[in-house]
């Protein structure tokens, strides 16, 4: 897809790499050579539950009753235990089995301080190992675990009771921390027993699991026979501090009954959205002759592993010279998959035939990077890229080779700003400790009264357009030193005054009459609401903008006890935030 308005002048990268085509399948993802990958393709159907899925009753932060320790159990699944590998490389030296370790599970130790070296399609070469203990016969009710697939994350499973398992997540590759995202498969299920699962090495002291959030379950049999997809499950859900002094010492525990005997099921922290999911979506766009008229898919760059970081340019080919630019990105943090679903909803709407979508394409040029950190998504990381660091703290870096996605995104925005105004930058993220949807903006203080309040207008408008999801009181605008390297702050300092991080809760909404989990449809609707809000925000008739400006002014005066008529230039960002 190419035409004159797509090239050159809007900071379009010239290197094309392997781009989506309707005529050929997308290139398979590239993995670090340490990672073993099963050959099966994992795909899930989309489904929206017919009724809201309410939060469960919070169970407090105490240990669940009669939980056995890991040491008292039998290891029944174990990938490489080190920080630098996901799976045991074939032919590695064996570890002597402990009395409780199944003799077939012999993972190697990984040298400390390992780092990414190279990648290939399919990950580790050679035959794949067997990290799961074999069943002893039809009577054996032991679950069979697996996570060596795209975005999968489970390092170890220990059976501590007939139907009770203690699980360990793999830290982000080449780090020893960032355990939050989980996504794994279980087979050999039984329908009647009550199972208990405990993830024993979560990193964060506080989680929405302590507020009533429940994990997600996917039953392959239900998907095939009933068209039912991911659903919230779990009773007696607890989030609590574990024993021991190690830093990642928080535990998530839940009980569940499986819907069928002999089923293949998956558990996940949030609705998975993989790199291959994105590629399938882009392939469908490439095969749509209508979308191809106003959507160009290019390669922004290659990731460290050699996966393409895609850039979409969306606009109507009419009147490009006068258009302002909107820049959107998602999945800097790979474990925040809700950002991809919100981005999917945004693209679905913007590329549709809806009159508002047509108007948006006439008014703006959209630069969209739907997956900034494909390597992290592929390997099942929570926060980091294969550099072993958080890419959303690296926007100020000069290290193009370590953080290619964010480096090239910033460079592209710099080129665009040299020619035209960027009216909005928004980076989609997920939040693990607060419900609802909210934004972080930038108030550096010192600006005139109008400008300081202007940065609060877009989030307020969004809260009016999505009142059952978006919480304006949860928004924050202070620029903290620790956030200096984030996309939002760096773009703001470059001159994008409306620069935001949109945080989408892993849980759901507590607003209006809702007290329930977000569905995939809820997440996708955020993309539509963002489009709607952009039209309100840029409406040439200033009534809505002025109304929101007055509301923000009144809200802040009420909160801080300031009189009408006094300005805001003398108030610090901290005071405005409080």
XYZ file of C-alpha atoms in Angstrom:
578
model
C 0.000 0.000 0.000
C 1.674 3.205 -0.991
C 0.888 6.585 -2.441
C 2.547 9.982 -2.422
C 0.909 11.168 0.783
C 2.352 8.183 2.685
C 5.980 8.844 1.834
C 8.726 11.032 3.115
C 7.145 14.154 4.495
C 5.479 12.604 7.550
C 8.600 10.994 8.930
C 7.826 7.651 7.302
C 10.626 5.063 7.713
C 12.015 3.959 4.371
C 13.109 0.408 5.296
C 10.177 -1.880 4.613
C 11.313 -5.323 5.934
C 8.680 -8.091 5.776
C 5.286 -6.418 5.758
C 1.826 -7.991 6.081
C 0.401 -9.347 2.863
C -2.960 -10.946 2.192
C -1.214 -13.349 -0.205
C 1.173 -14.967 2.271
C 1.078 -15.836 5.986
C 2.857 -13.419 8.350
C 6.430 -14.307 9.312
C 6.529 -16.418 12.479
C 7.876 -14.705 15.595
C 11.572 -14.828 16.392
C 12.569 -16.057 19.867
C 15.826 -15.926 21.848
C 17.732 -19.151 21.129
C 17.465 -20.211 24.788
C 13.672 -20.468 24.588
C 12.055 -23.766 23.743
C 8.784 -23.371 21.837
C 6.133 -26.037 21.249
C 4.969 -26.468 17.671
C 1.220 -26.170 18.370
C -0.507 -22.933 17.371
C -2.444 -21.428 20.285
C -5.465 -19.340 19.293
C -8.554 -18.321 21.271
C -11.999 -17.242 20.164
C -13.355 -13.812 21.099
C -16.400 -13.896 23.328
C -18.336 -11.474 25.518
C -20.176 -12.979 28.507
C -23.947 -12.321 28.321
C -24.014 -10.998 31.909
C -21.522 -8.762 33.754
C -18.847 -10.660 35.681
C -18.908 -9.150 39.191
C -15.899 -8.840 41.451
C -15.748 -11.508 44.135
C -15.834 -10.763 47.856
C -12.290 -9.767 48.929
C -10.901 -12.421 51.279
C -8.340 -10.287 53.077
C -4.597 -10.830 53.090
C -4.327 -13.947 55.246
C -2.966 -17.280 54.088
C -5.648 -19.667 52.819
C -6.414 -22.629 55.080
C -4.269 -25.769 54.935
C -1.873 -24.639 52.222
C 1.143 -26.937 52.110
C 4.560 -25.487 51.377
C 6.352 -26.091 48.115
C 9.009 -28.194 49.876
C 6.386 -30.765 50.874
C 5.294 -31.379 47.279
C 6.450 -32.983 44.044
C 7.798 -30.956 41.129
C 5.646 -31.898 38.152
C 6.682 -29.144 35.689
C 9.943 -27.238 35.580
C 11.554 -25.051 32.966
C 14.995 -23.563 33.456
C 15.049 -21.932 36.908
C 17.492 -19.151 36.016
C 16.764 -15.574 35.087
C 18.102 -15.766 31.565
C 16.289 -18.665 29.938
C 12.746 -19.765 29.498
C 13.388 -23.429 28.797
C 16.057 -25.993 29.448
C 18.363 -26.197 26.433
C 18.686 -29.649 24.954
C 21.737 -31.561 26.172
C 22.442 -29.284 29.143
C 24.051 -30.840 32.263
C 21.612 -32.497 34.650
C 20.798 -31.438 38.180
C 20.636 -34.223 40.759
C 16.998 -34.942 41.603
C 15.849 -34.038 45.111
C 13.630 -36.535 46.996
C 10.578 -34.586 45.850
C 11.661 -33.901 42.266
C 10.387 -36.150 39.517
C 13.486 -37.877 38.077
C 12.681 -36.823 34.479
C 12.831 -33.114 35.364
C 16.482 -32.175 35.141
C 16.752 -28.426 34.396
C 20.184 -26.821 34.142
C 21.368 -23.863 36.147
C 21.720 -20.620 34.204
C 24.790 -18.470 34.757
C 23.951 -15.176 36.514
C 24.053 -11.969 34.544
C 23.129 -13.628 31.272
C 21.904 -11.387 28.485
C 20.289 -11.630 25.076
C 22.642 -12.800 22.322
C 20.658 -13.975 19.285
C 17.243 -15.113 18.119
C 15.725 -17.443 15.563
C 12.285 -18.502 14.377
C 11.076 -21.298 16.655
C 13.527 -20.560 19.468
C 15.953 -23.243 20.626
C 17.152 -25.588 17.849
C 16.939 -29.351 18.142
C 14.404 -31.668 19.763
C 12.168 -30.210 22.469
C 12.579 -31.399 26.075
C 9.843 -32.745 28.370
C 9.517 -30.446 31.401
C 6.282 -32.117 32.601
C 6.165 -35.336 34.595
C 4.566 -38.169 32.585
C 1.267 -39.584 33.827
C 1.378 -43.023 35.446
C -1.872 -44.178 33.833
C -5.552 -43.258 33.345
C -6.069 -43.119 37.111
C -3.366 -40.424 37.541
C -5.184 -37.097 38.130
C -2.038 -34.943 37.995
C -2.485 -31.886 35.809
C -0.179 -31.470 32.816
C 1.205 -27.911 32.614
C 2.658 -26.101 29.587
C 3.722 -22.503 28.866
C 6.252 -22.748 26.019
C 4.041 -20.888 23.585
C 3.700 -17.255 22.562
C 3.198 -14.944 25.597
C 3.199 -17.977 27.921
C 4.661 -17.613 31.380
C 5.007 -20.406 33.944
C 8.333 -21.667 35.232
C 7.440 -24.367 37.735
C 4.475 -26.296 39.136
C 4.654 -28.269 42.384
C 1.859 -30.661 43.367
C 1.299 -30.259 47.127
C -1.994 -32.128 47.421
C -4.302 -34.301 45.305
C -5.757 -31.196 43.639
C -3.486 -28.419 44.907
C -0.566 -26.798 43.100
C 2.008 -24.139 43.965
C 3.212 -22.280 40.870
C 6.286 -20.146 40.159
C 6.349 -17.569 37.365
C 9.418 -16.915 35.240
C 10.875 -13.434 35.798
C 11.257 -11.206 32.746
C 14.061 -12.643 30.612
C 17.561 -11.516 31.622
C 16.237 -10.071 34.899
C 15.440 -11.514 38.316
C 12.206 -9.590 38.819
C 8.946 -8.290 37.262
C 6.687 -11.256 37.984
C 3.066 -10.332 37.314
C 1.843 -11.628 33.933
C 0.855 -15.297 33.804
C -0.564 -17.409 30.990
C -0.317 -21.187 30.916
C -2.112 -24.341 29.809
C -3.375 -27.265 31.904
C -4.534 -30.643 30.604
C -5.911 -33.838 32.194
C -8.583 -31.909 34.126
C -11.293 -33.462 36.296
C -14.726 -31.878 36.524
C -15.773 -32.572 40.143
C -12.812 -31.759 42.437
C -12.147 -28.289 43.813
C -8.608 -27.349 42.755
C -6.430 -24.758 44.465
C -3.676 -22.866 42.627
C -1.169 -20.594 44.384
C 1.286 -18.403 42.456
C 4.105 -17.983 44.968
C 6.449 -15.303 43.578
C 4.493 -12.186 42.585
C 6.398 -8.921 42.866
C 3.897 -6.223 43.879
C 2.750 -5.667 47.483
C -0.697 -4.541 46.337
C -2.926 -5.993 43.627
C -6.508 -5.800 42.385
C -6.730 -9.495 43.291
C -6.971 -8.212 46.851
C -9.956 -6.042 45.819
C -12.108 -8.763 44.249
C -10.509 -9.291 40.830
C -10.559 -12.891 39.582
C -8.275 -14.761 37.131
C -9.318 -15.731 33.612
C -10.033 -19.296 32.451
C -10.429 -20.594 28.889
C -11.871 -24.064 28.210
C -11.047 -25.461 24.786
C -14.038 -27.786 24.901
C -16.424 -24.935 25.779
C -14.939 -22.827 22.988
C -15.413 -25.579 20.403
C -18.852 -26.826 21.499
C -20.544 -23.724 22.969
C -18.617 -20.743 21.556
C -17.614 -19.658 25.094
C -14.233 -17.943 25.459
C -12.297 -16.366 28.326
C -14.296 -15.987 31.549
C -13.601 -14.901 35.112
C -13.349 -17.772 37.587
C -12.198 -18.466 41.114
C -13.517 -18.559 44.636
C -11.562 -17.826 47.795
C -9.267 -15.497 45.806
C -6.518 -14.177 48.093
C -3.503 -11.932 47.617
C -1.080 -11.982 50.540
C 2.548 -11.817 51.622
C 4.332 -15.147 51.440
C 6.968 -16.505 53.760
C 10.698 -15.980 53.352
C 12.753 -12.871 52.764
C 13.081 -12.925 48.963
C 11.898 -9.715 47.253
C 9.156 -11.343 45.145
C 7.271 -12.770 48.105
C 3.614 -12.083 47.376
C 1.137 -14.837 46.626
C -2.065 -15.150 44.656
C -4.280 -18.099 45.579
C -7.638 -19.204 44.168
C -9.874 -22.264 44.019
C -11.715 -23.399 40.900
C -13.681 -26.285 39.398
C -12.999 -27.167 35.774
C -16.049 -27.439 33.484
C -15.127 -30.841 31.941
C -13.149 -34.039 32.431
C -10.157 -34.394 30.145
C -10.278 -30.783 28.928
C -7.494 -28.470 27.767
C -7.738 -25.198 29.706
C -5.735 -21.991 30.025
C -5.346 -19.513 32.878
C -4.300 -15.893 32.301
C -3.825 -12.626 34.193
C -5.565 -10.647 31.434
C -7.024 -11.387 27.979
C -3.969 -12.450 25.933
C -3.150 -10.537 22.749
C -0.025 -11.913 21.096
C 2.321 -10.657 18.407
C 0.804 -13.246 16.053
C -2.684 -11.874 16.878
C -1.473 -8.451 15.735
C 0.067 -9.878 12.569
C -3.167 -11.676 11.679
C -5.053 -8.403 12.159
C -2.611 -6.473 9.953
C -2.774 -9.198 7.301
C -6.556 -8.772 7.182
C -6.076 -5.000 6.736
C -3.637 -5.611 3.891
C -6.285 -7.729 2.161
C -9.011 -5.086 2.493
C -9.018 -2.919 -0.664
C -11.033 -0.165 1.056
C -8.787 0.137 4.126
C -5.757 0.121 1.862
C -6.878 3.481 0.473
C -6.220 5.252 3.766
C -4.079 2.895 5.894
C -0.405 2.279 5.144
C 1.432 -0.380 7.152
C 5.193 0.087 7.388
C 8.035 -1.128 9.566
C 9.094 1.436 12.142
C 12.139 -0.741 12.925
C 13.205 -4.235 13.937
C 13.280 -5.342 17.565
C 16.379 -6.842 19.179
C 15.174 -10.324 18.205
C 14.411 -9.177 14.650
C 10.628 -8.965 14.975
C 9.027 -6.088 13.034
C 7.751 -3.115 15.042
C 4.843 -1.982 12.865
C 3.824 1.617 12.158
C 0.383 2.404 10.729
C -0.264 5.730 8.997
C -4.012 6.378 8.706
C -5.536 9.367 6.937
C -7.649 10.143 3.894
C -5.512 11.096 0.880
C -7.268 14.473 0.694
C -5.779 17.693 2.063
C -2.774 16.153 3.820
C -0.792 19.399 3.934
C -2.976 21.112 6.550
C -3.588 18.160 8.835
C -2.516 17.887 12.442
C -1.108 14.603 13.728
C -2.236 12.141 16.424
C 0.319 9.620 17.744
C -0.770 6.476 19.583
C 1.190 3.493 20.906
C 0.651 0.378 23.025
C 2.406 -2.589 24.626
C 5.620 -0.942 25.772
C 4.900 -3.198 28.769
C 4.167 -6.636 27.293
C 2.124 -7.922 30.253
C -0.449 -5.121 29.832
C -2.491 -6.822 27.131
C -5.589 -4.689 27.761
C -3.753 -1.916 25.908
C -3.776 -4.046 22.758
C -7.524 -4.638 23.014
C -8.129 -0.891 23.439
C -5.870 -0.265 20.432
C -7.774 -2.905 18.461
C -11.047 -1.087 19.202
C -9.482 2.211 18.165
C -8.290 0.792 14.840
C -11.585 -1.026 14.190
C -13.483 2.240 14.542
C -11.024 4.552 12.776
C -10.820 2.217 9.768
C -14.603 1.781 9.549
C -17.123 3.506 7.292
C -18.727 5.358 10.236
C -19.205 9.077 9.402
C -17.168 10.103 12.469
C -14.318 7.819 11.367
C -14.398 9.390 7.903
C -14.303 12.851 9.481
C -11.342 11.910 11.682
C -9.414 10.642 8.665
C -10.134 13.896 6.823
C -9.026 16.036 9.774
C -5.925 14.208 11.051
C -2.965 12.031 10.185
C -2.780 9.132 12.673
C 0.597 7.556 13.433
C -0.022 4.307 15.330
C 2.499 1.836 16.797
C 0.253 -0.977 18.058
C 3.020 -3.082 19.668
C 6.187 -1.273 20.765
C 7.782 -4.267 22.497
C 7.008 -7.358 20.388
C 9.898 -9.367 21.858
C 8.554 -8.949 25.390
C 5.089 -9.962 24.193
C 6.448 -13.049 22.413
C 8.405 -14.398 25.402
C 5.730 -13.609 28.009
C 7.491 -10.816 29.893
C 5.591 -8.535 32.265
C 7.502 -5.275 31.827
C 10.825 -5.493 30.018
C 12.243 -5.902 26.534
C 15.094 -8.303 25.784
C 17.456 -5.571 26.985
C 16.287 -6.614 30.466
C 14.994 -3.097 31.193
C 11.720 -1.175 31.101
C 11.346 0.477 27.665
C 8.935 3.070 29.109
C 11.828 4.587 31.053
C 14.076 4.759 27.984
C 12.514 7.453 25.767
C 15.316 9.840 26.669
C 18.017 7.333 25.708
C 20.533 7.708 22.914
C 20.931 3.906 22.813
C 19.172 3.107 19.563
C 20.441 -0.479 19.633
C 19.089 -1.298 23.105
C 15.584 0.159 22.739
C 14.863 0.328 18.994
C 11.052 0.650 19.298
C 10.971 3.686 21.592
C 14.043 5.254 19.956
C 12.488 5.152 16.481
C 9.081 6.291 17.775
C 10.635 9.351 19.387
C 12.695 10.077 16.261
C 9.578 9.803 14.096
C 7.692 12.253 16.356
C 10.648 14.669 16.190
C 10.486 14.597 12.369
C 6.726 15.132 12.397
C 6.981 18.057 14.857
C 9.402 19.798 12.480
C 6.566 20.040 9.944
C 3.264 20.186 11.818
C 1.466 20.102 15.155
C 0.992 16.876 17.094
C -2.381 17.492 18.738
C -2.335 14.334 20.909
C 0.071 11.628 22.050
C -1.370 8.704 24.016
C 0.410 5.542 25.161
C -1.881 2.665 26.249
C -0.982 0.797 29.450
C -2.521 -1.478 32.081
C -2.807 -0.880 35.845
C -2.609 -3.588 38.493
C -3.580 -1.664 41.648
C -6.458 0.700 40.716
C -9.743 -0.085 39.003
C -11.324 1.890 36.137
C -9.577 3.731 33.296
C -7.660 6.958 33.869
C -4.842 9.058 32.437
C -1.523 10.494 33.498
C -0.796 13.875 31.914
C 1.905 16.533 32.280
C 1.688 19.682 34.401
C 5.173 21.041 34.863
C 4.037 24.220 36.626
C 4.947 27.738 35.620
C 2.736 27.887 32.535
C -0.072 30.371 32.181
C -3.408 29.652 33.848
C -5.113 28.501 30.674
C -2.410 26.082 29.540
C -2.157 24.371 32.929
C -5.848 23.606 32.932
C -5.926 22.714 29.216
C -3.980 19.509 29.895
C -6.894 18.299 32.003
C -9.571 18.899 29.337
C -9.084 15.782 27.203
C -9.292 13.350 30.174
C -12.384 15.171 31.506
C -14.079 14.911 28.108
C -13.196 11.213 27.939
C -14.765 10.678 31.370
C -18.005 12.224 30.041
C -17.982 9.990 26.965
C -17.239 6.813 28.966
C -18.800 7.553 32.383
C -19.087 3.864 33.326
C -15.364 3.205 32.720
C -13.233 6.369 32.907
C -12.492 8.043 36.250
C -11.352 11.680 36.019
C -10.634 11.880 39.800
C -8.076 9.067 39.342
C -6.101 11.072 36.757
C -2.740 12.590 37.760
C -0.767 15.359 36.085
C 2.360 15.832 38.168
C 5.650 15.156 36.370
C 7.711 13.055 38.775
C 11.477 12.696 38.404
C 11.121 8.909 38.299
C 8.920 9.247 35.201
C 11.287 11.502 33.242
C 12.084 8.768 30.698
C 8.468 7.802 29.948
C 6.931 8.387 26.538
C 4.381 10.810 27.970
C 6.977 13.085 29.627
C 9.537 12.990 26.812
C 6.898 13.787 24.153
C 5.589 16.637 26.324
C 9.071 18.113 26.681
C 9.464 17.843 22.896
C 6.404 20.090 22.487
C 3.340 17.818 22.518
C 1.251 19.633 25.135
C -1.519 17.001 25.221
C 0.661 14.005 26.079
C -0.857 11.138 28.090
C -0.502 7.632 29.389
C -3.887 5.890 29.410
C -4.077 3.328 32.206
C -6.613 0.513 31.838
C -7.245 -1.518 34.988
C -6.628 -5.263 34.840
C -9.809 -5.559 36.931
C -12.797 -3.525 35.832
C -15.101 -0.642 36.694
C -16.505 0.561 40.002
C -18.296 3.533 38.381
C -21.996 4.240 38.025
C -23.963 1.092 38.725
C -21.080 -1.148 37.669
C -18.958 -3.250 39.975
C -17.674 -5.764 37.477
C -14.723 -6.905 35.394
C -13.917 -5.417 32.015
C -14.768 -7.607 29.036
C -12.878 -7.556 25.736
C -15.759 -5.468 24.376
C -15.316 -2.925 27.216
C -11.627 -2.632 26.375
C -12.276 -2.244 22.652
C -14.923 0.423 23.341
C -12.203 2.623 24.880
C -10.744 3.016 21.397
C -14.081 4.258 20.088
C -14.478 6.644 23.052
C -10.993 8.036 22.370
C -12.053 8.810 18.778
C -15.270 10.420 19.982
C -13.366 12.537 22.502
C -10.847 13.666 19.886
C -13.699 15.132 17.814
C -15.099 16.905 20.893
C -11.658 18.194 21.862
C -10.937 19.601 18.394
C -14.469 20.834 17.639
C -14.172 24.244 15.924
C -17.176 25.357 17.977
C -15.609 25.979 21.401
C -18.704 25.376 23.575
C -17.706 21.892 24.839
C -14.091 22.897 25.396
C -15.073 26.038 27.332
C -17.590 24.105 29.414
C -14.946 21.559 30.408
C -12.406 24.309 31.104
C -14.893 25.965 33.482
C -15.606 22.614 35.143
C -11.912 21.877 35.708
C -11.414 25.375 37.138
C -14.378 24.947 39.504
C -13.294 21.451 40.571
C -9.800 22.614 41.470
C -11.086 25.721 43.287
C -13.461 23.585 45.320
C -10.701 21.136 46.185
C -8.138 23.795 47.123
C -10.500 26.453 48.537
C -9.389 29.174 46.121
C -11.540 32.161 45.238
C -12.895 32.859 41.762
C -10.713 35.118 39.683
C -7.357 34.065 41.140
C -5.053 32.330 38.650
C -3.213 29.019 38.881
C 0.329 29.992 37.881
C 1.416 30.331 41.533
C 0.163 26.872 42.553
C 2.659 23.997 42.458
C 1.820 20.775 40.563
C 1.934 18.924 43.906
C -0.735 21.195 45.381
C -2.911 20.842 42.286
C -2.543 17.075 42.565
C -3.376 16.749 46.245
